[in-house]
XYZ file of C-alpha atoms in Angstrom:
753
model
C 8.296 3.508 45.462
C 6.947 -0.329 45.438
C 4.266 -1.850 47.468
C 3.898 -5.695 48.347
C 6.211 -7.989 46.569
C 9.447 -9.918 46.881
C 12.373 -8.105 44.239
C 14.448 -10.676 45.381
C 12.967 -13.646 44.944
C 12.582 -15.706 41.952
C 8.863 -16.604 43.286
C 6.029 -14.200 41.294
C 4.246 -12.393 44.128
C 1.572 -10.028 42.656
C 3.348 -6.790 42.792
C 2.966 -2.454 42.208
C 5.257 -0.737 41.113
C 5.758 3.649 40.850
C 8.653 4.740 38.461
C 9.666 7.180 36.072
C 10.638 6.540 32.367
C 13.853 6.694 31.984
C 13.594 5.552 28.095
C 13.262 1.792 26.285
C 15.571 -0.731 25.745
C 12.927 -2.518 23.138
C 10.145 -1.161 22.238
C 8.109 -4.085 19.147
C 5.917 -0.995 18.060
C 3.313 -3.721 16.377
C 1.768 -4.739 19.543
C 2.973 -2.023 22.594
C 5.239 -5.174 23.736
C 8.185 -2.946 25.146
C 11.081 -3.409 28.257
C 11.601 0.040 30.034
C 14.309 1.314 31.884
C 12.321 3.283 35.013
C 13.486 4.720 38.421
C 11.420 4.639 40.919
C 11.125 7.483 44.176
C 14.400 6.524 45.798
C 16.725 6.637 42.307
C 16.917 3.126 42.074
C 16.914 1.601 38.553
C 14.870 -0.929 37.713
C 13.320 -2.924 34.150
C 9.732 -3.643 33.556
C 8.222 -5.674 31.375
C 5.314 -5.739 29.239
C 2.992 -4.220 27.280
C 1.834 -1.212 27.123
C 1.532 2.548 25.427
C 3.960 4.575 24.043
C 4.422 6.381 27.040
C 7.327 9.095 26.941
C 10.544 9.479 28.934
C 9.358 11.619 32.362
C 5.934 9.247 32.397
C 4.790 8.326 35.885
C 3.800 5.183 35.472
C 2.268 2.385 38.449
C 2.991 -0.702 37.001
C 1.492 -4.179 38.196
C 2.592 -7.255 37.907
C 5.206 -9.386 39.248
C 8.983 -9.677 40.146
C 10.952 -12.502 38.479
C 14.357 -13.406 38.102
C 15.129 -14.368 33.887
C 17.991 -16.352 33.622
C 19.012 -14.147 30.888
C 18.534 -10.673 32.175
C 18.050 -11.032 35.948
C 15.231 -9.151 37.945
C 12.441 -7.977 36.558
C 9.007 -6.546 36.831
C 6.847 -8.576 34.657
C 3.384 -6.463 34.067
C -0.064 -7.032 32.908
C -1.294 -3.153 33.411
C 0.308 -0.217 32.880
C -1.700 3.181 34.038
C -0.328 6.471 33.510
C -0.155 8.510 36.506
C 0.274 11.665 37.082
C 3.590 13.622 36.980
C 3.540 15.617 39.967
C 7.249 17.401 40.292
C 8.761 20.217 37.960
C 10.815 18.428 36.449
C 8.859 15.432 35.865
C 5.875 17.807 34.095
C 8.260 19.510 31.924
C 9.531 16.302 30.344
C 6.261 14.518 30.070
C 5.058 17.968 28.075
C 7.922 18.226 25.963
C 8.369 13.935 24.726
C 6.466 14.669 21.750
C 2.394 13.792 23.249
C 0.909 16.547 22.485
C 1.036 17.963 19.543
C 2.026 21.339 19.534
C 4.504 21.413 22.210
C 8.052 20.895 22.264
C 10.270 20.898 24.664
C 11.064 24.496 24.385
C 7.523 25.925 24.864
C 6.665 22.764 27.734
C 9.538 24.745 29.327
C 7.918 27.481 29.290
C 4.761 25.997 29.969
C 5.278 24.160 33.236
C 7.771 27.860 34.521
C 4.161 30.060 34.490
C 1.668 27.050 36.267
C 4.612 25.283 38.590
C 3.555 22.596 40.343
C 0.062 23.671 39.154
C 0.104 22.675 35.468
C -1.167 19.978 34.530
C -4.675 21.364 36.764
C -4.603 24.280 34.165
C -4.564 21.851 31.332
C -6.986 19.588 32.681
C -9.701 22.420 33.563
C -8.544 26.255 32.595
C -6.538 25.296 29.452
C -7.679 28.911 28.236
C -5.072 30.034 29.883
C -2.655 28.452 28.468
C -1.757 31.917 26.332
C -0.197 33.512 29.147
C 2.483 31.880 27.891
C 4.757 33.096 25.235
C 4.426 31.687 21.935
C 0.738 30.067 23.058
C -1.763 32.218 20.841
C -5.615 31.266 19.733
C -4.479 28.986 16.948
C -1.725 27.352 18.114
C -4.090 26.826 21.996
C -7.089 25.012 19.931
C -4.642 22.694 18.538
C -3.051 21.643 22.012
C -6.558 21.561 24.395
C -7.524 19.136 21.522
C -4.622 17.106 20.910
C -4.862 17.074 24.960
C -8.545 15.738 24.993
C -7.274 12.715 21.999
C -5.305 11.428 23.694
C -6.906 11.626 26.845
C -9.835 9.370 24.997
C -6.899 7.261 23.323
C -5.775 6.628 27.332
C -9.180 5.243 28.194
C -8.686 3.125 25.108
C -5.911 1.662 25.549
C -6.432 1.140 29.572
C -9.609 -0.836 27.876
C -7.191 -2.260 25.124
C -4.435 -3.336 28.026
C -2.546 -6.722 27.496
C -3.663 -7.646 24.419
C -1.014 -6.929 22.185
C -2.801 -3.266 20.758
C -0.232 -0.765 20.067
C -0.310 3.376 20.218
C -0.930 3.717 16.684
C -3.953 1.663 16.584
C -5.271 2.366 19.460
C -5.413 5.605 18.137
C -6.727 4.929 14.781
C -9.628 2.803 16.701
C -9.758 6.094 18.208
C -10.478 8.585 14.667
C -12.759 5.793 13.721
C -14.723 5.417 15.924
C -14.570 8.418 18.172
C -16.219 8.495 22.035
C -18.266 5.353 21.480
C -15.113 3.226 21.215
C -15.281 1.114 23.829
C -19.265 0.486 23.917
C -18.376 -0.889 19.989
C -15.439 -3.179 20.151
C -16.985 -4.156 23.284
C -20.295 -5.100 21.040
C -18.645 -6.605 18.791
C -15.204 -6.268 18.586
C -15.313 -8.538 14.915
C -15.770 -5.373 13.201
C -12.177 -4.431 13.622
C -11.055 -6.832 11.476
C -13.377 -4.809 8.587
C -13.637 -1.417 9.295
C -10.139 -0.707 11.310
C -7.042 -0.458 8.896
C -3.761 -2.429 10.349
C -6.165 -4.755 12.630
C -6.297 -8.355 12.110
C -8.302 -11.348 12.732
C -6.502 -11.988 15.766
C -6.037 -8.930 17.060
C -9.856 -8.571 16.926
C -10.125 -12.819 18.359
C -7.952 -11.541 21.145
C -10.019 -8.490 22.388
C -13.379 -10.615 21.835
C -11.753 -13.832 24.319
C -10.572 -11.580 26.752
C -14.064 -9.413 26.625
C -16.080 -13.142 27.525
C -16.149 -14.183 23.499
C -16.411 -18.235 23.929
C -13.730 -20.384 20.990
C -17.786 -22.171 19.243
C -20.002 -18.987 19.337
C -21.032 -19.229 16.237
C -20.077 -15.032 16.246
C -17.029 -16.248 16.401
C -17.053 -18.694 13.677
C -18.751 -16.085 11.151
C -16.540 -13.802 11.832
C -13.259 -16.335 11.282
C -14.860 -17.459 8.295
C -15.369 -14.219 7.279
C -11.684 -13.433 7.536
C -10.439 -16.243 5.808
C -12.853 -15.239 2.780
C -10.753 -11.177 3.063
C -7.563 -13.242 3.274
C -7.934 -14.603 -0.486
C -8.981 -11.429 -1.358
C -5.916 -10.026 -0.335
C -4.094 -13.692 -1.936
C -5.979 -12.121 -5.856
C -8.862 -15.221 -4.882
C -11.983 -13.326 -5.481
C -13.628 -16.734 -4.694
C -12.707 -20.269 -2.478
C -14.166 -23.755 -2.730
C -17.006 -24.437 -0.300
C -14.610 -27.064 0.900
C -11.552 -25.035 1.297
C -13.008 -21.972 3.183
C -14.094 -24.339 5.184
C -11.270 -25.941 6.033
C -9.536 -22.785 6.507
C -11.656 -21.497 8.982
C -11.021 -24.691 11.039
C -7.348 -23.525 10.834
C -7.696 -20.101 11.642
C -10.000 -21.085 15.040
C -9.344 -24.094 16.229
C -12.893 -26.102 15.474
C -14.096 -28.799 12.782
C -14.495 -27.722 9.163
C -18.199 -28.835 9.499
C -18.713 -26.260 12.363
C -17.807 -23.543 10.101
C -19.307 -25.158 6.910
C -22.661 -25.513 9.323
C -22.856 -21.693 9.076
C -21.976 -20.755 5.224
C -26.377 -20.581 4.815
C -26.577 -18.346 8.046
C -23.845 -16.009 6.680
C -25.565 -16.335 3.101
C -29.626 -15.503 4.561
C -27.787 -12.455 6.537
C -26.114 -11.020 3.382
C -22.593 -11.312 3.849
C -21.679 -14.482 1.312
C -22.667 -15.116 -1.874
C -22.774 -19.477 -2.327
C -22.444 -20.188 -6.277
C -22.293 -23.958 -7.360
C -19.749 -25.011 -4.324
C -18.068 -21.524 -4.365
C -18.466 -19.227 -1.235
C -17.722 -15.413 -2.258
C -17.990 -12.078 0.018
C -20.808 -10.494 -1.736
C -19.462 -7.422 -2.336
C -16.839 -9.465 -5.072
C -19.877 -11.628 -6.627
C -21.408 -8.735 -7.202
C -18.539 -6.984 -8.938
C -18.109 -10.425 -11.194
C -21.440 -10.519 -11.728
C -22.535 -6.672 -12.670
C -19.073 -6.696 -14.580
C -19.164 -9.480 -16.841
C -23.054 -8.529 -17.918
C -21.950 -4.364 -18.703
C -19.358 -5.364 -20.860
C -21.379 -7.773 -22.182
C -24.193 -4.755 -23.321
C -20.894 -2.825 -24.017
C -19.952 -4.857 -27.272
C -23.413 -5.765 -28.024
C -24.148 -1.816 -28.238
C -23.478 0.054 -31.716
C -20.309 1.521 -31.995
C -21.452 6.237 -32.207
C -18.228 7.682 -32.932
C -18.051 9.250 -35.656
C -15.303 7.408 -37.562
C -17.262 6.921 -40.876
C -13.859 5.603 -42.978
C -10.952 3.682 -40.389
C -8.127 3.269 -43.450
C -9.008 6.747 -44.324
C -8.658 8.332 -40.328
C -5.056 6.181 -40.109
C -3.284 7.515 -42.907
C -4.084 10.856 -42.613
C -3.199 10.525 -38.634
C 0.111 8.598 -40.014
C 0.547 11.456 -42.284
C 0.174 14.338 -39.055
C 2.865 11.749 -36.914
C 5.324 11.279 -39.746
C 5.425 7.538 -39.220
C 4.280 4.505 -40.605
C 2.117 2.621 -38.736
C 2.999 -1.199 -38.609
C 0.661 -4.045 -39.772
C 0.112 -4.843 -35.991
C -1.114 -0.846 -35.042
C -2.621 -0.415 -37.502
C -4.948 -3.219 -36.848
C -5.651 -2.223 -33.476
C -5.611 1.442 -34.813
C -8.909 0.909 -36.854
C -10.280 -1.712 -34.449
C -10.291 0.951 -32.187
C -12.012 3.471 -34.431
C -15.002 0.809 -35.305
C -15.189 -1.220 -32.339
C -16.679 -0.360 -29.059
C -14.565 -2.289 -25.930
C -10.988 -3.583 -27.365
C -7.894 -4.464 -25.961
C -4.172 -3.144 -26.366
C -1.293 -5.895 -24.346
C 2.375 -5.894 -25.577
C 5.695 -5.388 -23.863
C 8.353 -2.502 -23.871
C 8.730 -1.098 -27.159
C 6.042 -2.735 -29.305
C 4.518 0.737 -29.636
C 1.500 1.016 -26.991
C 2.246 4.628 -26.842
C 2.271 4.775 -30.914
C -1.228 3.702 -31.515
C -2.537 6.017 -28.244
C -1.062 8.924 -29.566
C -2.847 7.751 -33.100
C -6.412 7.586 -31.214
C -5.663 11.189 -29.354
C -4.821 12.922 -32.728
C -7.956 10.906 -34.714
C -10.136 12.167 -31.973
C -9.335 15.477 -31.081
C -9.647 15.983 -35.374
C -13.353 14.769 -34.568
C -14.166 16.400 -31.485
C -14.409 13.450 -29.765
C -14.684 13.396 -25.756
C -11.790 11.473 -24.423
C -11.074 10.413 -21.019
C -8.077 8.736 -19.998
C -7.103 7.050 -16.250
C -4.781 5.291 -14.741
C -4.714 2.891 -11.352
C -2.473 4.778 -9.799
C -1.052 8.386 -9.303
C 2.124 7.249 -11.088
C 0.869 5.360 -13.444
C -1.482 7.927 -14.380
C 1.826 10.445 -14.720
C 3.162 8.453 -17.186
C 0.259 8.227 -19.056
C -0.348 11.646 -19.209
C 3.435 12.556 -20.536
C 3.795 9.203 -23.334
C 0.015 10.305 -24.199
C 0.587 13.884 -24.018
C -2.768 14.641 -22.521
C -4.581 15.190 -19.138
C -4.726 11.580 -17.204
C -6.348 11.113 -13.701
C -6.119 7.815 -11.447
C -9.525 5.583 -12.251
C -10.843 6.541 -8.539
C -10.282 10.622 -9.211
C -12.486 9.886 -13.257
C -15.018 8.009 -10.713
C -14.709 11.258 -8.266
C -14.036 8.341 -5.815
C -16.149 9.876 -1.985
C -14.482 9.011 1.135
C -17.337 9.561 2.609
C -20.114 7.532 1.674
C -16.825 5.100 0.457
C -18.585 4.979 -3.196
C -18.008 6.441 -7.187
C -20.322 9.283 -8.070
C -19.467 8.122 -11.943
C -21.951 5.855 -12.420
C -24.355 3.422 -14.159
C -26.811 5.893 -13.084
C -24.181 9.555 -13.231
C -21.920 8.870 -15.827
C -18.887 9.800 -17.480
C -19.324 13.295 -19.858
C -16.836 10.982 -22.858
C -17.196 9.758 -25.857
C -13.845 7.326 -25.626
C -12.261 5.838 -22.054
C -8.864 4.990 -22.265
C -7.764 3.504 -18.918
C -4.237 1.956 -19.039
C -1.847 -0.340 -16.937
C -5.087 -2.504 -16.938
C -3.078 -5.261 -15.802
C -3.580 -3.596 -11.709
C -7.075 -2.606 -12.277
C -8.695 -6.322 -10.059
C -12.862 -7.068 -10.741
C -13.940 -4.918 -7.755
C -12.255 -2.117 -9.673
C -13.633 -3.119 -13.457
C -17.049 -3.570 -11.452
C -17.262 0.424 -11.494
C -15.764 1.183 -14.399
C -17.753 -0.331 -17.117
C -20.689 0.911 -15.032
C -19.897 3.909 -15.434
C -18.911 4.094 -19.439
C -22.198 5.810 -21.355
C -23.176 3.170 -23.380
C -22.727 5.542 -26.637
C -19.255 5.455 -26.139
C -15.764 2.850 -26.577
C -13.624 2.094 -24.488
C -10.232 1.148 -24.376
C -8.417 -0.951 -22.141
C -4.276 -0.612 -22.440
C -1.563 -3.028 -20.936
C 0.816 -5.545 -20.645
C -0.421 -8.284 -19.992
C 2.655 -10.380 -18.968
C 2.911 -8.661 -16.142
C 2.030 -9.305 -12.057
C -1.433 -9.664 -11.868
C -3.642 -6.606 -10.262
C -2.680 -7.112 -6.322
C -6.792 -6.835 -5.875
C -8.803 -9.952 -6.438
C -8.633 -11.439 -9.374
C -6.688 -10.688 -13.059
C -9.142 -8.786 -14.505
C -6.945 -8.436 -18.095
C -6.094 -11.796 -18.390
C -9.891 -13.399 -17.419
C -11.260 -10.681 -20.253
C -8.531 -12.048 -22.814
C -9.570 -15.440 -21.925
C -13.068 -14.929 -22.972
C -12.730 -14.310 -26.516
C -15.368 -11.646 -25.944
C -12.837 -8.262 -26.078
C -11.388 -7.887 -29.277
C -7.449 -8.226 -28.296
C -4.832 -6.562 -30.665
C -1.623 -8.083 -28.984
C 1.511 -6.355 -29.738
C 5.433 -8.447 -30.552
C 6.972 -6.794 -33.083
C 9.884 -4.727 -31.207
C 10.407 -1.086 -33.454
C 12.896 0.826 -34.914
C 13.191 2.774 -31.662
C 14.067 -0.183 -29.353
C 15.887 -2.724 -30.783
C 18.743 -1.505 -30.290
C 17.677 -1.842 -26.157
C 18.799 -4.434 -24.120
C 15.766 -3.920 -21.687
C 12.863 -5.227 -24.396
C 14.917 -7.681 -25.499
C 15.794 -8.886 -21.932
C 12.017 -8.864 -20.914
C 10.913 -11.105 -24.224
C 13.649 -13.163 -24.010
C 12.407 -12.967 -19.983
C 9.044 -13.925 -21.307
C 10.511 -17.038 -22.823
C 12.291 -18.455 -20.907
C 15.678 -18.099 -23.054
C 19.300 -16.363 -21.770
C 19.695 -13.351 -21.292
C 21.914 -10.886 -24.243
C 24.526 -9.260 -22.145
C 26.614 -7.518 -25.303
C 24.576 -6.027 -27.261
C 26.086 -3.098 -28.009
C 29.377 -1.003 -27.428
C 28.902 -0.419 -22.666
C 28.447 3.021 -23.222
C 25.283 2.678 -24.957
C 23.896 -0.519 -23.177
C 21.164 -0.315 -21.564
C 21.144 -3.146 -19.676
C 23.608 -5.229 -17.506
C 23.871 -7.832 -15.093
C 26.055 -8.098 -12.216
C 26.753 -11.535 -10.577
C 27.532 -11.907 -7.051
C 26.927 -15.128 -5.011
C 27.530 -13.704 -1.463
C 24.372 -11.510 0.165
C 25.902 -8.951 2.096
C 27.831 -8.682 -0.732
C 24.867 -8.610 -3.727
C 24.148 -5.827 -0.390
C 27.476 -3.731 -1.136
C 26.838 -3.831 -4.879
C 22.928 -2.597 -5.197
C 24.088 0.618 -2.439
C 27.828 1.376 -4.636
C 26.064 1.525 -7.724
C 23.173 3.676 -6.748
C 25.567 5.946 -3.904
C 28.885 6.094 -6.812
C 28.670 4.835 -9.642
C 25.279 4.704 -11.532
C 25.276 8.839 -10.444
C 29.245 9.105 -11.838
C 28.623 7.631 -15.191
C 25.144 9.481 -15.818
C 24.175 11.837 -13.946
C 21.334 9.906 -11.976
C 20.022 11.464 -9.206
C 20.281 9.079 -6.361
C 17.306 9.738 -4.505
C 15.196 10.948 -7.393
C 16.097 8.685 -10.423
C 17.804 5.036 -9.484
C 14.962 2.703 -8.044
C 15.668 -0.421 -5.837
C 13.883 -2.880 -6.595
C 13.669 -6.624 -4.880
C 11.357 -9.777 -4.391
C 11.229 -10.030 -0.743
C 11.736 -7.862 2.600
C 13.534 -10.138 4.416
C 17.241 -10.949 4.583
C 20.570 -8.984 3.925
C 19.402 -8.917 0.540
C 16.083 -8.151 0.794
C 14.433 -4.751 1.297
C 14.215 -3.992 4.194
C 18.122 -4.334 5.100
C 18.651 -2.926 1.540
C 16.396 0.249 2.639
C 18.532 0.635 5.570
C 22.125 0.407 4.059
C 20.451 2.703 1.160
C 19.385 5.497 3.465
C 22.417 5.466 6.192
C 24.617 6.365 3.106
C 22.350 8.593 0.860
C 20.317 10.829 3.743
C 21.938 9.523 7.507
C 21.484 11.735 10.338
C 22.618 14.995 11.074
C 21.490 18.109 12.769
C 20.430 19.660 9.580
C 18.166 16.686 8.909
C 14.975 16.912 11.580
C 13.331 13.473 12.257
C 10.529 11.427 14.318
C 11.274 8.089 15.189
C 7.493 6.394 16.003
C 8.928 2.722 17.425
C 11.176 0.825 14.968
C 9.715 3.442 12.292
C 11.883 6.115 11.385
C 11.279 9.166 9.190
C 13.300 11.851 8.215
C 14.053 14.796 5.830
C 15.046 13.883 2.953
C 13.797 10.544 2.846
C 12.756 8.990 0.119
C 9.104 7.412 0.933
C 6.119 4.863 -0.614
C 2.548 5.349 0.309
C 1.209 2.860 1.850
C -2.817 2.702 1.247
C -5.897 4.725 -0.135
C -5.662 7.729 1.895
C -8.320 10.118 -0.318
C -9.520 12.912 2.393
C -5.531 13.596 0.999
C -5.925 12.463 -2.565
C -2.741 10.173 -1.779
C -3.532 6.316 -2.982
C -1.156 3.062 -2.207
C 2.525 2.821 -4.670
C 2.729 7.175 -4.170
C 5.517 8.389 -4.096
C 7.290 11.323 -2.283
C 10.164 12.825 -0.176
C 9.833 14.223 3.644
C 9.969 17.994 2.672
C 9.939 18.228 6.652
C 9.468 17.013 9.626
C 8.284 19.199 12.874
C 8.197 17.307 16.249
C 7.058 20.240 17.903
C 3.798 19.923 15.621
C 3.729 15.989 15.311
C 4.014 16.578 11.926
C 5.772 15.367 8.634
C 5.383 16.835 5.118
C 6.046 14.402 2.335
C 6.176 15.930 -1.405
C 3.977 14.031 -4.109
C 5.054 14.983 -7.346
C 4.845 18.377 -7.030
C 2.091 18.824 -4.059
C 2.994 18.578 -0.092
C 0.817 16.280 2.091
C 0.963 16.087 5.626
C 0.841 13.514 8.070
C -0.058 13.318 12.136
C 2.772 11.786 13.548
C 1.137 10.252 15.707
C -2.018 8.328 13.731
C -0.615 8.160 10.459
C 3.259 8.018 10.102
C 2.737 4.500 9.585
C 1.372 5.175 6.706
C 4.791 4.931 4.406
C 7.592 3.515 5.057
C 11.147 4.168 3.445
C 11.517 3.654 -0.137
C 15.406 3.227 -1.951
C 14.111 0.239 -1.859
C 10.690 -1.402 -2.625
C 8.926 -4.432 -3.409
C 8.120 -5.034 -7.014
C 4.977 -5.996 -6.377
C 5.168 -2.430 -5.337
C 6.339 -1.338 -8.330
C 3.994 -2.429 -10.876
C 2.538 1.046 -13.167
C 5.766 3.030 -12.115
C 8.233 3.424 -14.229
C 12.102 5.360 -13.433
C 15.227 6.396 -15.291
C 16.962 3.390 -14.157
C 16.310 0.155 -12.354
C 18.645 -1.908 -9.839
C 17.471 -5.199 -9.345
C 18.085 -7.640 -6.565
C 17.730 -11.141 -7.598
C 19.390 -13.554 -4.741
C 18.513 -17.971 -3.808
C 17.415 -16.845 -1.023
C 14.252 -14.966 -2.223
C 14.099 -18.343 -3.503
C 9.993 -18.818 -2.838
C 9.141 -15.406 -5.351
C 11.487 -16.190 -8.554
C 9.897 -16.981 -11.923
C 9.646 -14.974 -14.764
C 6.716 -13.131 -14.404
C 8.557 -11.605 -11.672
C 11.805 -11.000 -12.862
C 9.601 -9.708 -15.752
C 7.939 -7.237 -14.092
C 11.009 -5.102 -12.671
C 12.650 -5.415 -15.588
C 10.125 -3.587 -17.915
C 10.381 -0.655 -14.558
C 13.423 0.479 -16.431
C 13.394 3.557 -18.591
C 16.411 4.182 -19.536
C 18.912 1.423 -17.949
C 18.332 -1.302 -16.318
C 20.600 -3.083 -13.922
C 20.421 -6.349 -12.460
C 22.926 -8.165 -9.486
C 22.091 -11.379 -8.846
C 23.472 -14.867 -8.431
C 23.840 -16.925 -10.850
C 21.703 -20.256 -8.974
C 19.319 -17.028 -8.745
C 18.341 -15.304 -11.826
C 18.653 -19.235 -13.421
C 15.620 -20.472 -10.854
C 14.091 -17.203 -11.976
C 14.157 -17.601 -15.490
C 12.993 -20.998 -15.153
C 10.720 -21.414 -13.549
C 6.691 -20.320 -14.844
C 4.603 -21.610 -11.989
C 1.848 -18.858 -11.211
C -0.069 -19.293 -8.423
C -3.866 -19.858 -9.170
C -7.039 -16.978 -8.839
C -10.092 -18.355 -8.011
C -12.069 -16.115 -10.207
C -14.803 -17.520 -12.995
C -14.917 -13.554 -14.402
C -14.346 -14.828 -18.308
C -16.722 -17.656 -18.085
C -19.201 -15.439 -16.766
C -18.428 -12.421 -19.219
C -18.971 -15.361 -22.008
C -22.505 -16.720 -20.100
C -23.558 -12.737 -20.384
C -22.771 -12.051 -23.866
C -24.801 -15.782 -24.962
C -27.441 -14.399 -22.861
C -28.304 -10.412 -23.797
C -27.994 -12.746 -27.149
C -29.568 -15.333 -26.913
C -27.535 -17.581 -28.885
C -25.218 -20.567 -27.661
C -21.628 -19.864 -25.801
C -19.310 -18.510 -27.923
C -16.071 -20.172 -28.330
C -14.461 -17.237 -29.449
C -16.283 -14.090 -30.435
C -14.420 -12.331 -33.142
C -13.688 -8.809 -33.676
C -15.159 -6.932 -35.799
C -12.904 -6.668 -39.045
C -11.324 -3.644 -39.076
C -11.518 -0.820 -41.600
C -15.055 -1.436 -42.964
C -16.756 1.399 -40.321
C -19.543 2.667 -42.537
C -19.730 4.969 -44.840
C -17.822 8.577 -45.939
């Protein structure tokens, strides 16, 4: 039924349309923009364009807007608002209930519900939901799930009405509801900018749009302050702990469309509110300032405290460990081991094949013999599993070691409740950001030793700061640099080429017979041909030659998302070959995202309730559209996800960004490198990619891209002051003048007998 307006003309007269959704020609799940196919009561087909919640096919909607004639697409109804109309036909009710909107109700059950209650179906669910047990297949447990899902949908719909036309996706509305519950509308109305801080997936632009619709003026101090905080948060996302004040003011001005002086004038007010810290021309988010300060202060305290490890003769302990392990340590390894046994805080850094794992095993062997209680941890689940396998000892994530409490957002292990350990060993320290370092060192007891292990030449942490590099740069923490590639790795072209990349040298590709080589380079200049080569390698040639499982053993890495040789296209091509659609594989679609049984996926954010973390990888084991549930196997542990609100925490992972691969190690790595990735190409990125491979690395590259990556040493400068704060904290603690370099204690001089 159409009321008012002129459908045929080119003018835009206000109209309303009531029609039933047939399907979507296009939908952007990020902002809800949709091109919708509908039929009105007379059976006439029409097309509508606008922002709306993802109402399922079969839903009856009332659209308000205007008819327009588009030059390319003909006559369309462009709507400004969309309101769900209760379906009033049996077919409409059945399609609506069976669309997947209500978790626990699929097409078959929807048919039985409508068959039982007829035209009273919607009234029964609204007002007498307990009667649903009259339907075959609905017991008390399923009834409670259906009731909860129905109530939740009603609340979410209220939020969607409130956010209508503001570019907010249904998935985002569901997260807002889960964050604030029934208070969502009131809280968002009172302070829309809080969304950017408190709801994952909401950026400042979305919060600003909502604020504008609520009447917040462009030059409002509340808006400008929120913009300043957003600029600092974005800087933190790019690895910075602070920004120079003038840079922060310019960034806020560009973001908000105001004068830089208007932003700078509010710095002192934000500082008085405790939301930022001003430090000699630097402007910090308060939490990052406190993290830098506390990390530096605690490191200085630990460095100054005496070592209480019961190792009285380090040289003798090292000799004993060599005998037990049946090997002789190289001088650099021996020196590093003695430093750990006699020192307080130590760093061991080196590339692949330089013997870091051998030193770890020796440390743990001696620790067990001396009844030293050790704690091993790494930043991610993948890295922790690698550490446990390599060291032959239990290891956990740093978050689990510190007993993170998702309810409070804090660690239970802290200065007042320190770790129960005599020696704490942290692997993959290059991935540790300043905030996590601060929490970690706060929880290390004063009597304990602390060892940081990592490869400082890898990419720095995703989070703010560059903790490992900054600790080394300070000169205050003893550092063992391992550079020699040892016997078991000398025949490895992976280790050789990792070093060549670091030094900007040409790759060695002919060092061993083809059947024994662990590093290959295949040149393809055209991006499409390069992508096809990657797919062919992963799906056919490498599994046939080496027996690799293409999903579990082979990982494709690339620098960028977009383009024919980018991650998005490689994922699509690889999934089409390795896990194509099939009646035997159920799948769930949320906008452009499709998750299918058998898919290889990666977790995109830390979910402490589920104990899965950003970077964890798994395989989809079950998709239940009726229950709206997806089950993923993460390293042998199965985790359920809500298809309506949590599916966007997952992403196909046949191909990954090199940044996301940090902390992982794979039997086989295939690296796609093309000149279209130019802005990302540099040595450290290529080095990180190559060092992810354990048994085999295949580089599929254009010659120009490889040459650029080997030549480019440029690194993005990070605004961080941890190294100078460590030096200052050590000086303040000792009362001495600023040190140039604080040298480690000589190894081997560790006490009497």
